[in-house]
Amino acid sequence: MSEAPADPLGIFRSDLFAGRTAVVTGGGTGLGFAIARAFAARGANLVIASRNSEHLDPAREKLEQAGAECLAVETNIREADQVENLLERSIERFGRVDYLINNAGGQFPARPGDISDRGWRSVVDLNLNGTWNMCSRFGPHMVERKSGSIVNIVHIYSYDRGAPDWVHSGAARAGVVNMTKTLAYHWARHGVTVNALAPGMIDTTAIYEKEFAYAEADDYTQIALGDIPARRFGTPDEVAAITLFLCSAAARFINGTSVVADGASYMATWTDFLPPRDSVQ
């Protein structure tokens, strides 16, 4: 197995985002917290949001201990009024929002025939409609200020290869990719960038507990590693580094595109968590 870089965030200077404010949804754990921590270490004020309140206070305390100003707001991004409250409280606390990282989302691997109507609507509502709620509220604030960056976190199942184990999430995230391009077209003239970031398999607790645990194969971790040309999982700090780049001055002419960070997995074989059945039943 190959090794991850020692410090993917080391290239960024410590005051890169001083005086700026970043809002990170799903910011209490996993990738969201890694992204928030990376912004905080480079001078940004942080607003972290999560529908799981038990994640917020511990994350806020860690960010504040690291020297950041941090506001934690319990928010279900599926509810427009809660998103509006998040925007209002962010501006009330910090006066502006410069960066929006739409990381909140969720899904579960399943064969298409095993997904209920309720399960389909829940995943699409969270991943597609929730991202729209955030963009449609925070985007106009950035447009008015003539500056801002939005990064929509999707995944490699959002594109033209489909999403064998994630038909609901794949459809929703594909919608986010399309929405990303459309918003970039309208907002670019106002100094706002809107891009998507599609990580592959990243070494977080969630990948083992919420994905690999469903696999109908023994030791799926080794199977997954064998399918990745890089022969390793990505790290949260690598995803955070790309996010920071997309929000930095170096990326102001990058707009309406997707960055895929997957160790070349998109070019390789995908082993199903849940292989197709020979019959529909």
Short mmCIF file of C-alpha atoms in Angstrom, two decimals:
data_model
loop_
_atom_site.label_atom_id
_atom_site.label_comp_id
_atom_site.label_asym_id
_atom_site.label_seq_id
_atom_site.Cartn_x
_atom_site.Cartn_y
_atom_site.Cartn_z
CA MET A 1 0.00 0.00 0.00
CA SER A 2 1.34 3.45 -0.90
CA GLU A 3 1.69 6.19 1.69
CA ALA A 4 -0.26 9.43 2.00
CA PRO A 5 1.65 12.72 1.92
CA ALA A 6 2.95 13.74 5.32
CA ASP A 7 1.32 17.17 5.37
CA PRO A 8 -0.99 18.05 2.47
CA LEU A 9 -1.96 21.27 4.23
CA GLY A 10 1.59 22.46 4.81
CA ILE A 11 1.66 24.50 1.61
CA PHE A 12 -0.88 27.03 2.95
CA ARG A 13 0.35 29.96 5.02
CA SER A 14 -1.07 30.34 8.52
CA ASP A 15 -2.88 33.66 7.90
CA LEU A 16 -4.32 32.80 4.49
CA PHE A 17 -7.95 33.25 5.57
CA ALA A 18 -7.48 35.76 8.40
CA GLY A 19 -10.56 37.95 8.83
CA ARG A 20 -12.68 35.70 6.61
CA THR A 21 -15.58 33.46 7.61
CA ALA A 22 -16.21 29.89 6.49
CA VAL A 23 -19.49 28.02 6.97
CA VAL A 24 -19.15 24.23 6.95
CA THR A 25 -22.21 22.00 7.06
CA GLY A 26 -21.72 18.58 8.56
CA GLY A 27 -18.87 20.30 10.35
CA GLY A 28 -18.98 18.33 13.59
CA THR A 29 -17.29 15.14 12.44
CA GLY A 30 -15.38 13.46 9.65
CA LEU A 31 -14.55 15.39 6.50
CA GLY A 32 -16.52 18.42 7.62
CA PHE A 33 -14.55 18.78 10.83
CA ALA A 34 -11.25 18.25 9.00
CA ILE A 35 -12.17 21.06 6.59
CA ALA A 36 -13.26 23.35 9.44
CA ARG A 37 -10.04 22.61 11.34
CA ALA A 38 -7.97 23.44 8.25
CA PHE A 39 -9.71 26.80 7.81
CA ALA A 40 -9.32 27.56 11.51
CA ALA A 41 -5.58 26.84 11.43
CA ARG A 42 -5.24 29.47 8.70
CA GLY A 43 -7.02 32.28 10.51
CA ALA A 44 -10.66 31.90 9.45
CA ASN A 45 -13.67 32.38 11.65
CA LEU A 46 -15.80 29.24 11.61
CA VAL A 47 -19.49 28.46 11.56
CA ILE A 48 -20.17 24.74 11.84
CA ALA A 49 -23.61 23.28 11.33
CA SER A 50 -25.04 19.81 11.89
CA ARG A 51 -28.45 18.30 12.49
CA ASN A 52 -26.82 16.17 15.21
CA SER A 53 -26.40 18.53 18.13
CA GLU A 54 -24.21 16.13 20.09
CA HIS A 55 -21.45 16.58 17.51
CA LEU A 56 -21.39 20.36 17.58
CA ASP A 57 -20.21 21.38 21.03
CA PRO A 58 -17.18 19.02 21.12
CA ALA A 59 -16.15 20.21 17.65
CA ARG A 60 -16.62 23.87 18.59
CA GLU A 61 -14.53 23.40 21.74
CA LYS A 62 -11.69 21.82 19.75
CA LEU A 63 -11.71 24.65 17.22
CA GLU A 64 -11.76 27.29 19.94
CA GLN A 65 -8.92 25.55 21.77
CA ALA A 66 -6.96 25.85 18.53
CA GLY A 67 -7.51 29.61 18.65
CA ALA A 68 -10.43 30.04 16.24
CA GLU A 69 -13.62 31.99 16.71
CA CYS A 70 -16.39 29.44 16.18
CA LEU A 71 -20.18 29.47 16.09
CA ALA A 72 -22.00 26.14 16.21
CA VAL A 73 -25.60 26.05 15.00
CA GLU A 74 -27.85 23.00 15.00
CA THR A 75 -29.28 22.95 11.48
CA ASN A 76 -31.25 20.52 9.34
CA ILE A 77 -30.44 21.73 5.85
CA ARG A 78 -33.65 20.16 4.53
CA GLU A 79 -35.58 22.87 6.40
CA ALA A 80 -35.37 26.25 4.68
CA ASP A 81 -36.23 28.20 7.82
CA GLN A 82 -33.34 26.56 9.68
CA VAL A 83 -30.97 27.45 6.84
CA GLU A 84 -32.17 31.06 6.97
CA ASN A 85 -31.53 31.06 10.72
CA LEU A 86 -28.01 29.76 10.07
CA LEU A 87 -27.32 32.59 7.63
CA GLU A 88 -28.72 35.23 9.98
CA ARG A 89 -26.71 33.99 12.94
CA SER A 90 -23.53 33.74 10.87
CA ILE A 91 -23.82 37.35 9.72
CA GLU A 92 -24.85 38.52 13.19
CA ARG A 93 -21.74 36.93 14.70
CA PHE A 94 -19.13 37.63 12.03
CA GLY A 95 -20.66 40.22 9.70
CA ARG A 96 -20.03 38.25 6.50
CA VAL A 97 -19.73 34.80 4.97
CA ASP A 98 -16.86 34.31 2.53
CA TYR A 99 -16.85 30.55 2.04
CA LEU A 100 -19.63 27.97 2.07
CA ILE A 101 -18.70 24.30 2.20
CA ASN A 102 -21.75 22.13 1.56
CA ASN A 103 -20.51 18.93 3.14
CA ALA A 104 -23.68 17.76 4.91
CA GLY A 105 -25.31 14.76 3.32
CA GLY A 106 -26.01 11.12 3.81
CA GLN A 107 -26.90 7.89 2.12
CA PHE A 108 -26.86 4.14 2.55
CA PRO A 109 -25.78 1.48 0.05
CA ALA A 110 -28.71 -0.51 -1.34
CA ARG A 111 -29.86 -2.28 -4.45
CA PRO A 112 -32.49 -0.22 -6.32
CA GLY A 113 -35.27 -2.69 -5.53
CA ASP A 114 -34.57 -2.44 -1.81
CA ILE A 115 -35.06 1.32 -1.54
CA SER A 116 -38.45 2.44 -0.24
CA ASP A 117 -40.20 5.56 -1.47
CA ARG A 118 -39.50 7.15 1.89
CA GLY A 119 -35.82 6.21 1.72
CA TRP A 120 -35.51 7.65 -1.79
CA ARG A 121 -37.15 10.93 -0.84
CA SER A 122 -35.08 11.24 2.33
CA VAL A 123 -31.74 10.88 0.55
CA VAL A 124 -32.70 13.14 -2.37
CA ASP A 125 -34.15 15.76 -0.03
CA LEU A 126 -31.00 15.85 2.08
CA ASN A 127 -28.36 15.78 -0.64
CA LEU A 128 -30.02 17.75 -3.45
CA ASN A 129 -32.69 19.93 -1.88
CA GLY A 130 -30.57 20.59 1.21
CA THR A 131 -27.66 21.77 -0.92
CA TRP A 132 -30.03 23.98 -2.89
CA ASN A 133 -31.39 25.47 0.34
CA MET A 134 -27.86 26.41 1.37
CA CYS A 135 -26.78 27.80 -2.01
CA SER A 136 -30.00 29.72 -2.59
CA ARG A 137 -29.71 31.47 0.80
CA PHE A 138 -25.96 32.05 1.11
CA GLY A 139 -25.25 32.66 -2.58
CA PRO A 140 -27.16 35.98 -2.83
CA HIS A 141 -25.25 37.27 0.21
CA MET A 142 -21.99 36.57 -1.64
CA VAL A 143 -23.33 38.05 -4.87
CA GLU A 144 -24.26 41.25 -3.03
CA ARG A 145 -20.76 41.43 -1.56
CA LYS A 146 -19.18 40.67 -4.97
CA SER A 147 -17.03 37.94 -3.46
CA GLY A 148 -17.28 34.37 -2.24
CA SER A 149 -16.62 30.71 -2.87
CA ILE A 150 -18.95 27.74 -2.60
CA VAL A 151 -17.66 24.17 -2.62
CA ASN A 152 -20.24 21.40 -2.95
CA ILE A 153 -18.95 18.06 -1.70
CA VAL A 154 -20.31 15.23 -3.87
CA HIS A 155 -18.71 11.86 -4.70
CA ILE A 156 -17.32 9.92 -7.63
CA TYR A 157 -20.69 8.22 -8.16
CA SER A 158 -22.12 11.56 -9.37
CA TYR A 159 -21.00 11.21 -12.99
CA ASP A 160 -21.54 9.18 -16.14
CA ARG A 161 -20.56 5.78 -14.72
CA GLY A 162 -23.65 5.75 -12.53
CA ALA A 163 -23.84 4.70 -8.90
CA PRO A 164 -24.26 0.92 -8.63
CA ASP A 165 -24.74 0.84 -4.84
CA TRP A 166 -26.12 4.35 -4.45
CA VAL A 167 -28.86 5.03 -7.01
CA HIS A 168 -30.61 7.55 -4.73
CA SER A 169 -27.47 9.41 -3.72
CA GLY A 170 -25.95 9.20 -7.19
CA ALA A 171 -29.04 10.79 -8.73
CA ALA A 172 -29.14 13.51 -6.07
CA ARG A 173 -25.43 14.33 -6.30
CA ALA A 174 -25.57 14.38 -10.09
CA GLY A 175 -28.22 17.05 -9.63
CA VAL A 176 -25.83 18.95 -7.36
CA VAL A 177 -23.11 18.82 -10.04
CA ASN A 178 -25.52 20.22 -12.61
CA MET A 179 -26.70 22.88 -10.17
CA THR A 180 -23.07 23.80 -9.45
CA LYS A 181 -22.46 24.57 -13.12
CA THR A 182 -25.65 26.61 -13.47
CA LEU A 183 -25.02 28.73 -10.38
CA ALA A 184 -21.43 29.36 -11.47
CA TYR A 185 -22.70 30.70 -14.81
CA HIS A 186 -25.01 33.18 -13.12
CA TRP A 187 -22.78 34.25 -10.24
CA ALA A 188 -19.32 34.35 -11.85
CA ARG A 189 -19.80 37.96 -12.99
CA HIS A 190 -20.34 38.87 -9.35
CA GLY A 191 -17.05 37.42 -8.14
CA VAL A 192 -18.51 34.19 -6.75
CA THR A 193 -17.05 30.78 -7.57
CA VAL A 194 -19.12 27.60 -7.30
CA ASN A 195 -17.33 24.27 -7.69
CA ALA A 196 -17.88 20.64 -6.80
CA LEU A 197 -15.39 18.34 -5.09
CA ALA A 198 -15.82 14.61 -5.52
CA PRO A 199 -13.73 12.52 -3.12
CA GLY A 200 -13.25 8.82 -3.61
CA MET A 201 -12.77 6.52 -0.64
CA ILE A 202 -11.46 8.57 2.28
CA ASP A 203 -10.15 7.06 5.50
CA THR A 204 -12.83 8.15 7.96
CA THR A 205 -14.87 6.31 10.55
CA ALA A 206 -17.92 6.65 8.32
CA ILE A 207 -16.45 4.63 5.47
CA TYR A 208 -16.14 1.58 7.71
CA GLU A 209 -19.32 2.00 9.75
CA LYS A 210 -21.72 3.34 7.10
CA GLU A 211 -20.38 1.80 3.88
CA PHE A 212 -18.12 -1.23 4.24
CA ALA A 213 -20.38 -2.66 6.95
CA TYR A 214 -23.01 -3.27 4.26
CA ALA A 215 -20.72 -5.16 1.89
CA GLU A 216 -21.60 -8.77 1.04
CA ALA A 217 -17.95 -9.81 1.05
CA ASP A 218 -15.43 -10.69 3.71
CA ASP A 219 -12.69 -8.14 4.42
CA TYR A 220 -14.05 -5.56 2.00
CA THR A 221 -11.33 -3.14 3.07
CA GLN A 222 -8.71 -5.16 1.21
CA ILE A 223 -10.97 -5.51 -1.82
CA ALA A 224 -11.48 -1.74 -1.89
CA LEU A 225 -7.77 -1.03 -1.60
CA GLY A 226 -7.13 -3.40 -4.48
CA ASP A 227 -9.58 -1.47 -6.65
CA ILE A 228 -7.84 1.87 -6.07
CA PRO A 229 -4.89 2.40 -8.43
CA ALA A 230 -3.14 4.48 -5.76
CA ARG A 231 -3.43 1.45 -3.44
CA ARG A 232 -4.53 3.59 -0.50
CA PHE A 233 -7.47 5.55 0.79
CA GLY A 234 -7.39 9.32 0.72
CA THR A 235 -7.06 11.27 3.95
CA PRO A 236 -9.40 13.94 5.34
CA ASP A 237 -6.55 16.45 5.22
CA GLU A 238 -6.12 15.84 1.49
CA VAL A 239 -9.80 16.69 0.94
CA ALA A 240 -9.42 19.72 3.19
CA ALA A 241 -6.40 20.90 1.21
CA ILE A 242 -8.29 20.81 -2.08
CA THR A 243 -11.20 22.65 -0.46
CA LEU A 244 -8.90 25.39 0.80
CA PHE A 245 -7.32 25.69 -2.64
CA LEU A 246 -10.74 26.14 -4.28
CA CYS A 247 -11.46 28.97 -1.82
CA SER A 248 -8.07 30.62 -2.20
CA ALA A 249 -6.96 33.46 -4.46
CA ALA A 250 -5.17 30.88 -6.63
CA ALA A 251 -8.51 29.41 -7.76
CA ARG A 252 -10.52 32.53 -8.58
CA PHE A 253 -10.67 31.61 -12.29
CA ILE A 254 -11.78 28.03 -11.56
CA ASN A 255 -15.55 28.10 -11.67
CA GLY A 256 -18.37 25.69 -12.47
CA THR A 257 -16.20 22.60 -12.53
CA SER A 258 -15.65 19.38 -10.56
CA VAL A 259 -12.44 18.26 -8.94
CA VAL A 260 -12.23 14.48 -8.55
CA ALA A 261 -9.88 13.28 -5.81
CA ASP A 262 -9.94 9.50 -5.81
CA GLY A 263 -6.48 8.05 -6.44
CA ALA A 264 -7.59 7.29 -10.05
CA SER A 265 -10.48 5.08 -8.86
CA TYR A 266 -12.75 6.49 -11.57
CA MET A 267 -10.50 4.84 -14.17
CA ALA A 268 -10.50 1.46 -12.47
CA THR A 269 -12.77 -1.45 -11.59
CA TRP A 270 -15.49 -0.84 -9.02
CA THR A 271 -16.27 -3.84 -6.83
CA ASP A 272 -19.89 -3.72 -5.73
CA PHE A 273 -20.76 -3.68 -2.07
CA LEU A 274 -23.97 -5.37 -3.16
CA PRO A 275 -23.65 -7.33 -6.43
CA PRO A 276 -26.75 -7.42 -8.66
CA ARG A 277 -29.16 -10.29 -8.04
CA ASP A 278 -29.98 -12.73 -10.82
CA SER A 279 -33.66 -11.88 -10.37
CA VAL A 280 -35.51 -8.75 -9.34
CA GLN A 281 -36.79 -10.36 -6.15
#
